[in-house]
Amino acid sequence: MTNTQIPAVRPKRQVAEAAPAPRPSARERGTRLLAALFLAPTIVGIVIFTVVPIVGSVVLSLFHWNVIDSPTFAGADNYREMVTDSTVLVSFRNTLVFMVLAVALQLFIALTLALAVNGRMPVWLRSVFRSAFFFPLILSAASISVVMKYLFNQDFGVVNWLLGLIGIAPVPWLTSENSAMAAVILVYVWQQFGFSFLLFVGGLNNIPKEIHEAASLDGATGLRKHLTVTLPLLSPTLLVASVVGIINALQVFEQPYVLTNGGPGDSTRTVVMVIYETAFEQLRFGEASAVGVLLFVLVMAVTALQFRLSRRFVHYQ
Amino acid sequence: MSQATLTASRARRTLAPWARIAGLAVCALLTLGPVIWTVSTSLRTPAESFDLPPKIIPTSPTIESYRGVFDQIDVWLLALNSTLVTALIAVGQMITAGLAGYAFARLEFRFKKPLFGLVLATMMVPLQVTIVPVFLVLKSMGLTDTLLGLIIPAFPTAFGTFLMRQYFLGMPKDLGEAAMLDGCGPWRTFRSVYAPLATPGLAIVGVLAFNYHWNEFFRPLILETSGQNYTLPLGLVSLQGNLGTGSISVVLAGVVLSMIPAVAVFVVGQRPLREGITSAGVNR
């Protein structure tokens, strides 16, 4: 379409829209009423349980409140307190470290396996592999973390026994400040990589076969073909997988709560654990809300940054 | 091309698939390993629980641990609570998402775009950020420490609404137009023409809701304070707390019991589940 055609069409539409609307017919009124009824449960629910709470969080973060006594205005106190509270600061650092490592590992494993599964093999075998990698996703993070606590036990855990087979000394996984986060990350990634894996399998299937054939004819093989041809074509899927992966990782709770309860020390305490403890164990609702608001800002900022960066790297066909 | 590189590339062509499949098999075994270990250990006697190397096939299999779970916690009550919560949320989400998705896809009304924008935006809001005010809202309604307090806030689903909108948009418009010409009003058009066609889409919403809420831990942990309102994941974590390290096979038997419905849904609903995850890349 040439540019000159667009203005020729537009004014017509504008005139049509600007004309005084005729009185709605009975049918139109019926449609509107139906729309209102259909939307009511969703919109009312979202307003009560998401929109109002977001505003509520911001308001609450300006007060001191323990639910029992009446709230007192705190101004920026909660925020000031937050940036000087070492536990809160450590929890943000832990969460960021967790996010970077967990998402990187998850995407790497998922992409490698998706490329491998996408290769030539019998159909039934492919679906066996696909189901296997997808399986942990259906399990409860809390109860699987209970299981993992035994597997990562220093003395009788299967993980250390396996490491022993290849000559690695037992690691005090959950009891040392140096390795507890590694265990939390491994458990999380084990359960979550299937999600990115499914996205990648879907993304790879959408890449037209001819492009790969053309690349092969030009002499591209193996890793090189993947790096120069597959990855750019897969970049929209990579963007979705990393955005969702990051949003989920910033909310990690079950694994550290069950595996280590934030310890040893504060080494695996995450932001959501701090929100939970501050609000529901210490009954400091204002302080907890301030942490929540900061987490929200962080999620938004990281996502916005990602979309901005992706403009340079994501290729749409 | 020299003779050497030719042979090398031929070797890669014949060897690589086997190496790749063997590698995948090892990865699949590592992925399923913890689950296999859980099932096999739950069938061992407590004395054999810590055997290394772990025996996949127990030497003297026993369901003693499963009896132990029923002695330690009220499995029936927990399962009933979990079933009630999960089933009602799944059905509720299918209804709300089906209706709202249809309205956004096929009905004309004012503020359609901003309202849809609002729904999409809430997909970005982490549950944990709003949990304190949500708790207070529920408290003011008298719904804390009730199962209803878990169920009602979970009815609206931004992702489900989005998914159903896409689903209805994918259906031919002429069907509805033909129905209108035959004298169907907007409600009849929805009820007799489009709603029956939407069943597979609704199944995706239902299976996703089941999977997520059956396993849910964070909201029940905060909302349910008395044991009689616990759901299975809460009960299991508390079971582990009661026991110390003595009889892990009992804890693992509990984990296996709680997995059974999830695995059943996985077997039956694998396709809808996969499609739901792949279609928009959001898991809650």
PDB file of C-alpha atoms in Angstrom, chain A residues 108-263:
ATOM      1  CA  PHE A 108      20.127 -22.475  28.789  1.00  0.00           C
ATOM      2  CA  ILE A 109      18.901 -25.939  29.795  1.00  0.00           C
ATOM      3  CA  ALA A 110      15.509 -25.430  28.171  1.00  0.00           C
ATOM      4  CA  LEU A 111      16.974 -24.193  24.889  1.00  0.00           C
ATOM      5  CA  THR A 112      19.575 -26.970  24.680  1.00  0.00           C
ATOM      6  CA  LEU A 113      16.970 -29.645  25.342  1.00  0.00           C
ATOM      7  CA  ALA A 114      14.437 -28.089  22.962  1.00  0.00           C
ATOM      8  CA  LEU A 115      17.013 -28.051  20.148  1.00  0.00           C
ATOM      9  CA  ALA A 116      17.943 -31.659  20.921  1.00  0.00           C
ATOM     10  CA  VAL A 117      14.324 -32.837  21.072  1.00  0.00           C
ATOM     11  CA  ASN A 118      13.634 -31.016  17.820  1.00  0.00           C
ATOM     12  CA  GLY A 119      16.187 -33.166  15.982  1.00  0.00           C
ATOM     13  CA  ARG A 120      15.400 -36.353  14.080  1.00  0.00           C
ATOM     14  CA  MET A 121      13.915 -39.159  16.215  1.00  0.00           C
ATOM     15  CA  PRO A 122      10.856 -41.415  16.374  1.00  0.00           C
ATOM     16  CA  VAL A 123       7.656 -39.534  17.187  1.00  0.00           C
ATOM     17  CA  TRP A 124       6.869 -41.615  20.287  1.00  0.00           C
ATOM     18  CA  LEU A 125      10.343 -40.994  21.706  1.00  0.00           C
ATOM     19  CA  ARG A 126       9.968 -37.275  21.188  1.00  0.00           C
ATOM     20  CA  SER A 127       6.700 -37.234  23.093  1.00  0.00           C
ATOM     21  CA  VAL A 128       8.263 -39.288  25.919  1.00  0.00           C
ATOM     22  CA  PHE A 129      11.047 -36.727  26.291  1.00  0.00           C
ATOM     23  CA  ARG A 130       8.630 -33.845  26.051  1.00  0.00           C
ATOM     24  CA  SER A 131       6.425 -35.260  28.807  1.00  0.00           C
ATOM     25  CA  ALA A 132       9.426 -36.044  31.014  1.00  0.00           C
ATOM     26  CA  PHE A 133      10.807 -32.504  30.904  1.00  0.00           C
ATOM     27  CA  PHE A 134       7.361 -31.032  31.390  1.00  0.00           C
ATOM     28  CA  PHE A 135       6.436 -33.328  34.294  1.00  0.00           C
ATOM     29  CA  PRO A 136       7.969 -31.447  37.281  1.00  0.00           C
ATOM     30  CA  LEU A 137       5.848 -28.402  36.381  1.00  0.00           C
ATOM     31  CA  ILE A 138       2.672 -30.179  37.455  1.00  0.00           C
ATOM     32  CA  LEU A 139       3.980 -30.868  40.974  1.00  0.00           C
ATOM     33  CA  SER A 140       3.533 -28.663  44.011  1.00  0.00           C
ATOM     34  CA  ALA A 141       6.635 -26.546  44.644  1.00  0.00           C
ATOM     35  CA  ALA A 142       6.095 -26.846  48.401  1.00  0.00           C
ATOM     36  CA  SER A 143       5.840 -30.629  48.574  1.00  0.00           C
ATOM     37  CA  ILE A 144       8.593 -31.230  46.051  1.00  0.00           C
ATOM     38  CA  SER A 145      10.814 -28.983  48.175  1.00  0.00           C
ATOM     39  CA  VAL A 146      10.102 -31.292  51.120  1.00  0.00           C
ATOM     40  CA  VAL A 147      11.430 -34.163  48.986  1.00  0.00           C
ATOM     41  CA  MET A 148      14.442 -32.146  47.865  1.00  0.00           C
ATOM     42  CA  LYS A 149      15.365 -31.442  51.467  1.00  0.00           C
ATOM     43  CA  TYR A 150      16.173 -35.132  51.842  1.00  0.00           C
ATOM     44  CA  LEU A 151      17.939 -35.413  48.482  1.00  0.00           C
ATOM     45  CA  PHE A 152      20.222 -32.502  49.374  1.00  0.00           C
ATOM     46  CA  ASN A 153      20.999 -33.750  52.893  1.00  0.00           C
ATOM     47  CA  GLN A 154      24.728 -33.605  53.512  1.00  0.00           C
ATOM     48  CA  ASP A 155      25.169 -37.072  55.025  1.00  0.00           C
ATOM     49  CA  PHE A 156      22.535 -39.365  53.539  1.00  0.00           C
ATOM     50  CA  GLY A 157      21.288 -37.363  50.555  1.00  0.00           C
ATOM     51  CA  VAL A 158      21.296 -38.892  47.095  1.00  0.00           C
ATOM     52  CA  VAL A 159      22.835 -35.747  45.546  1.00  0.00           C
ATOM     53  CA  ASN A 160      26.035 -36.055  47.567  1.00  0.00           C
ATOM     54  CA  TRP A 161      26.100 -39.803  46.953  1.00  0.00           C
ATOM     55  CA  LEU A 162      25.940 -39.173  43.197  1.00  0.00           C
ATOM     56  CA  LEU A 163      28.685 -36.557  43.477  1.00  0.00           C
ATOM     57  CA  GLY A 164      30.708 -39.075  45.476  1.00  0.00           C
ATOM     58  CA  LEU A 165      30.557 -41.473  42.535  1.00  0.00           C
ATOM     59  CA  ILE A 166      32.507 -38.990  40.445  1.00  0.00           C
ATOM     60  CA  GLY A 167      34.863 -38.232  43.315  1.00  0.00           C
ATOM     61  CA  ILE A 168      33.447 -35.000  44.690  1.00  0.00           C
ATOM     62  CA  ALA A 169      33.478 -34.536  48.478  1.00  0.00           C
ATOM     63  CA  PRO A 170      30.087 -34.145  50.218  1.00  0.00           C
ATOM     64  CA  VAL A 171      28.714 -30.599  49.986  1.00  0.00           C
ATOM     65  CA  PRO A 172      26.887 -29.147  53.031  1.00  0.00           C
ATOM     66  CA  TRP A 173      24.162 -27.962  50.632  1.00  0.00           C
ATOM     67  CA  LEU A 174      21.534 -26.587  52.983  1.00  0.00           C
ATOM     68  CA  THR A 175      23.668 -25.854  56.023  1.00  0.00           C
ATOM     69  CA  SER A 176      26.367 -23.639  54.586  1.00  0.00           C
ATOM     70  CA  GLU A 177      25.907 -19.995  53.620  1.00  0.00           C
ATOM     71  CA  ASN A 178      28.013 -20.618  50.532  1.00  0.00           C
ATOM     72  CA  SER A 179      25.969 -23.393  48.982  1.00  0.00           C
ATOM     73  CA  ALA A 180      22.392 -22.964  50.263  1.00  0.00           C
ATOM     74  CA  MET A 181      21.454 -20.548  47.478  1.00  0.00           C
ATOM     75  CA  ALA A 182      22.904 -22.955  44.911  1.00  0.00           C
ATOM     76  CA  ALA A 183      20.618 -25.702  46.219  1.00  0.00           C
ATOM     77  CA  VAL A 184      17.577 -23.402  46.120  1.00  0.00           C
ATOM     78  CA  ILE A 185      18.423 -22.430  42.541  1.00  0.00           C
ATOM     79  CA  LEU A 186      18.887 -26.054  41.451  1.00  0.00           C
ATOM     80  CA  VAL A 187      15.570 -27.119  42.950  1.00  0.00           C
ATOM     81  CA  TYR A 188      13.787 -24.150  41.383  1.00  0.00           C
ATOM     82  CA  VAL A 189      15.343 -24.639  37.962  1.00  0.00           C
ATOM     83  CA  TRP A 190      14.641 -28.385  38.071  1.00  0.00           C
ATOM     84  CA  GLN A 191      10.958 -27.652  38.495  1.00  0.00           C
ATOM     85  CA  GLN A 192      10.698 -24.640  36.174  1.00  0.00           C
ATOM     86  CA  PHE A 193      12.822 -25.316  33.089  1.00  0.00           C
ATOM     87  CA  GLY A 194      10.006 -27.344  31.504  1.00  0.00           C
ATOM     88  CA  PHE A 195       8.041 -24.138  31.132  1.00  0.00           C
ATOM     89  CA  SER A 196      10.657 -22.407  28.966  1.00  0.00           C
ATOM     90  CA  PHE A 197      11.267 -25.754  27.267  1.00  0.00           C
ATOM     91  CA  LEU A 198       7.647 -25.890  26.083  1.00  0.00           C
ATOM     92  CA  LEU A 199       7.842 -22.303  24.834  1.00  0.00           C
ATOM     93  CA  PHE A 200      11.022 -23.097  22.882  1.00  0.00           C
ATOM     94  CA  VAL A 201       9.613 -26.290  21.379  1.00  0.00           C
ATOM     95  CA  GLY A 202       6.614 -24.262  20.196  1.00  0.00           C
ATOM     96  CA  GLY A 203       8.855 -21.482  18.890  1.00  0.00           C
ATOM     97  CA  LEU A 204      11.103 -23.909  17.006  1.00  0.00           C
ATOM     98  CA  ASN A 205       8.096 -25.524  15.363  1.00  0.00           C
ATOM     99  CA  ASN A 206       7.075 -22.129  14.038  1.00  0.00           C
ATOM    100  CA  ILE A 207      10.336 -21.639  12.175  1.00  0.00           C
ATOM    101  CA  PRO A 208       9.773 -22.581   8.530  1.00  0.00           C
ATOM    102  CA  LYS A 209      11.770 -25.661   7.472  1.00  0.00           C
ATOM    103  CA  GLU A 210      12.894 -23.989   4.235  1.00  0.00           C
ATOM    104  CA  ILE A 211      15.021 -21.498   6.150  1.00  0.00           C
ATOM    105  CA  HIS A 212      17.035 -24.302   7.729  1.00  0.00           C
ATOM    106  CA  GLU A 213      17.345 -26.075   4.413  1.00  0.00           C
ATOM    107  CA  ALA A 214      18.576 -22.906   2.777  1.00  0.00           C
ATOM    108  CA  ALA A 215      21.115 -22.420   5.547  1.00  0.00           C
ATOM    109  CA  SER A 216      22.325 -26.007   5.161  1.00  0.00           C
ATOM    110  CA  LEU A 217      22.712 -25.526   1.423  1.00  0.00           C
ATOM    111  CA  ASP A 218      24.857 -22.489   2.144  1.00  0.00           C
ATOM    112  CA  GLY A 219      27.105 -24.785   4.168  1.00  0.00           C
ATOM    113  CA  ALA A 220      26.042 -23.853   7.707  1.00  0.00           C
ATOM    114  CA  THR A 221      26.126 -26.794  10.107  1.00  0.00           C
ATOM    115  CA  GLY A 222      25.577 -27.693  13.754  1.00  0.00           C
ATOM    116  CA  LEU A 223      26.233 -25.039  16.336  1.00  0.00           C
ATOM    117  CA  ARG A 224      26.950 -22.376  13.726  1.00  0.00           C
ATOM    118  CA  LYS A 225      23.590 -22.900  12.095  1.00  0.00           C
ATOM    119  CA  HIS A 226      21.862 -22.563  15.447  1.00  0.00           C
ATOM    120  CA  LEU A 227      23.740 -19.410  16.398  1.00  0.00           C
ATOM    121  CA  THR A 228      23.307 -17.583  13.110  1.00  0.00           C
ATOM    122  CA  VAL A 229      19.949 -18.872  11.917  1.00  0.00           C
ATOM    123  CA  THR A 230      17.869 -20.474  14.674  1.00  0.00           C
ATOM    124  CA  LEU A 231      18.539 -18.053  17.523  1.00  0.00           C
ATOM    125  CA  PRO A 232      17.575 -14.838  15.699  1.00  0.00           C
ATOM    126  CA  LEU A 233      14.395 -16.513  14.453  1.00  0.00           C
ATOM    127  CA  LEU A 234      13.651 -17.719  17.960  1.00  0.00           C
ATOM    128  CA  SER A 235      14.285 -14.347  19.580  1.00  0.00           C
ATOM    129  CA  PRO A 236      10.609 -13.402  20.084  1.00  0.00           C
ATOM    130  CA  THR A 237      10.134 -16.661  22.030  1.00  0.00           C
ATOM    131  CA  LEU A 238      13.348 -15.985  23.954  1.00  0.00           C
ATOM    132  CA  LEU A 239      11.939 -12.601  24.944  1.00  0.00           C
ATOM    133  CA  VAL A 240       8.674 -14.080  26.248  1.00  0.00           C
ATOM    134  CA  ALA A 241      10.519 -16.875  28.068  1.00  0.00           C
ATOM    135  CA  SER A 242      12.910 -14.473  29.757  1.00  0.00           C
ATOM    136  CA  VAL A 243      10.224 -11.933  30.706  1.00  0.00           C
ATOM    137  CA  VAL A 244       8.010 -14.602  32.263  1.00  0.00           C
ATOM    138  CA  GLY A 245      11.048 -16.332  33.789  1.00  0.00           C
ATOM    139  CA  ILE A 246      12.199 -13.104  35.436  1.00  0.00           C
ATOM    140  CA  ILE A 247       8.744 -12.150  36.751  1.00  0.00           C
ATOM    141  CA  ASN A 248       8.369 -15.627  38.254  1.00  0.00           C
ATOM    142  CA  ALA A 249      11.899 -15.687  39.679  1.00  0.00           C
ATOM    143  CA  LEU A 250      11.398 -12.362  41.467  1.00  0.00           C
ATOM    144  CA  GLN A 251       8.465 -13.983  43.303  1.00  0.00           C
ATOM    145  CA  VAL A 252      10.302 -17.096  44.525  1.00  0.00           C
ATOM    146  CA  PHE A 253       9.002 -18.259  47.906  1.00  0.00           C
ATOM    147  CA  GLU A 254       8.160 -21.948  48.375  1.00  0.00           C
ATOM    148  CA  GLN A 255      11.619 -23.373  47.686  1.00  0.00           C
ATOM    149  CA  PRO A 256      13.599 -21.199  50.141  1.00  0.00           C
ATOM    150  CA  TYR A 257      10.762 -21.291  52.694  1.00  0.00           C
ATOM    151  CA  VAL A 258      10.669 -25.088  52.824  1.00  0.00           C
ATOM    152  CA  LEU A 259      14.308 -25.925  52.053  1.00  0.00           C
ATOM    153  CA  THR A 260      16.125 -23.448  54.304  1.00  0.00           C
ATOM    154  CA  ASN A 261      13.569 -21.057  55.804  1.00  0.00           C
ATOM    155  CA  GLY A 262      15.779 -18.244  54.576  1.00  0.00           C
ATOM    156  CA  GLY A 263      18.910 -19.483  56.302  1.00  0.00           C
TER     157      GLY A 263
END
